[in-house]
Amino acid sequence: MEPTTTRDAWQQAYARVESGLRAGGVDVIATAASLEELEGRRVEFLGRSSALTLLLKDLKNLGLDDRRELGPQAQALKAAVEQKFALRHAELENAADGAALQKDAVDLTLPSLRPPRGRLHPLTTTLSAIADIFQRMGYSWAEGPFAEDERHNFSALNIPDDHPARDSHDTFYLTGLPLLLRTHTSTVQIRAMEAQQPPIRIVCPGRVFRHEQIDATHSAVFHQVEGLVVDQNVGFADLKGHLQTFLESLLGKDTKTRFRPSYFPFTEPSTEVDAKCFFCSGAGCPSCKHTGWIELLGAGVVNPKVLSNVGWDPEKWSGFAFGIGVERVAMLLHGVPDIRDFYINDLRFLRQFDEDIA
Ligand code: DAH
């Protein structure tokens, strides 16, 4: 192919391009203020219709020898411009990253917002405190259903058909079913004895339901911890020893308690344990119904009839049982005068028990 551009013409063009770049072209690349502006400069100096690109294209119109000699020179000029461009591009990009970081900067010294902290309900902590003490005394844990049949709630516990506890005023019966809501956790005694052979040593914490007149010390739903120990030669002295150990561990040695004779169909003899009223120190007030004492639990020596009812031989085995009112204990531990406070979910009340979280 014959050359169509002369060496001189090309060199003159080259000289114009080069001096144009020297005179300022390269500077405007180096001083472009933004990536957009730099892109404009790139199109201007290195784009397809820039003088430099056209000059490079025009190389092919030179003779072979000229092309070999002048080509590298033109490429070197292009490379120098490209290098300036790359340098500025990197600078601007770094600056942009820096600005973005600055904008999104997190001030690690700012105090954080504390999310509201959950806490255990005072009844939950009281229940665990009670169960913990008995577990340390070798009792294991048993549970039973809320909806029970009459046998587990009454007859197997030697509560005869005509006992006032069976009165529908005390018990919630489930409509259309031979079931009721358990009125005490003593049901679990029967379930546990049916499920295993003696000896046994269990606590059964749980919710119970009664059709009660609601007042400062009575609620229709409340909690009990049932206890049952059956072994050989177990009697009232063992019951008293276990309960005294429990009460001292839970309430401290200074809290005054008393054992008072009582009656339960499933125990004989039976007792109730009261604590000195913690609101009036025994002087008499509405919380203790002016008796000076608050009842915490019922207990007694397991009635031999109850053992027979589950097929355990009362000649060979004997035991004791107790049922603790969890709300009463929580009221005593925390100085809460009204049982209803535990159930209305007033956060101002519940937030006071922060310290109970382990
Ligand atoms: N179940 C009784 C109640 O709800 C409490 C009770 C008393 C449980 C004596 C016992 C017991 O195991 O031996 O009032």
XYZ file of C-alpha atoms and ligand atoms in Angstrom, residues 157 159 183-187 189 208 210 222 224-228 239 262-272 295 297-302 320-325, ligand 1:
55
model
C -57.044 -38.393 97.308
C -62.002 -36.613 99.009
C -57.990 -27.271 92.178
C -54.626 -28.291 93.648
C -51.340 -29.898 92.595
C -52.068 -32.915 94.823
C -53.322 -34.513 91.587
C -49.113 -37.153 93.748
C -54.176 -24.381 89.954
C -60.511 -22.258 91.929
C -52.682 -19.367 91.513
C -48.705 -24.399 94.300
C -45.696 -26.574 94.834
C -46.755 -30.045 95.872
C -44.322 -32.327 97.678
C -44.528 -36.064 98.264
C -42.184 -33.987 107.561
C -55.512 -28.993 110.509
C -57.524 -31.408 108.411
C -57.063 -32.740 104.870
C -58.771 -35.904 103.618
C -55.516 -37.151 102.048
C -53.314 -36.758 105.151
C -53.641 -37.908 108.727
C -52.504 -36.200 110.901
C -52.533 -32.887 109.040
C -51.050 -29.496 109.708
C -50.930 -26.019 108.273
C -50.907 -19.414 105.885
C -48.745 -24.378 103.226
C -50.764 -27.461 104.121
C -49.117 -30.783 104.926
C -49.472 -34.090 106.682
C -48.720 -37.785 106.848
C -50.086 -39.506 103.740
C -45.723 -37.272 103.998
C -46.994 -34.626 101.618
C -47.296 -30.884 101.496
C -48.736 -28.164 99.283
C -47.160 -24.711 99.304
C -48.949 -21.564 98.125
N -53.933 -29.643 98.345
C -54.069 -28.763 99.461
C -54.702 -27.471 99.067
O -54.802 -27.198 97.932
C -52.727 -28.437 100.052
C -52.123 -29.642 100.683
C -52.350 -29.920 102.019
C -51.357 -30.487 99.942
C -51.803 -31.019 102.612
C -50.784 -31.598 100.530
C -51.033 -31.851 101.868
O -50.036 -32.446 99.863
O -50.499 -32.976 102.421
O -55.104 -26.730 99.916
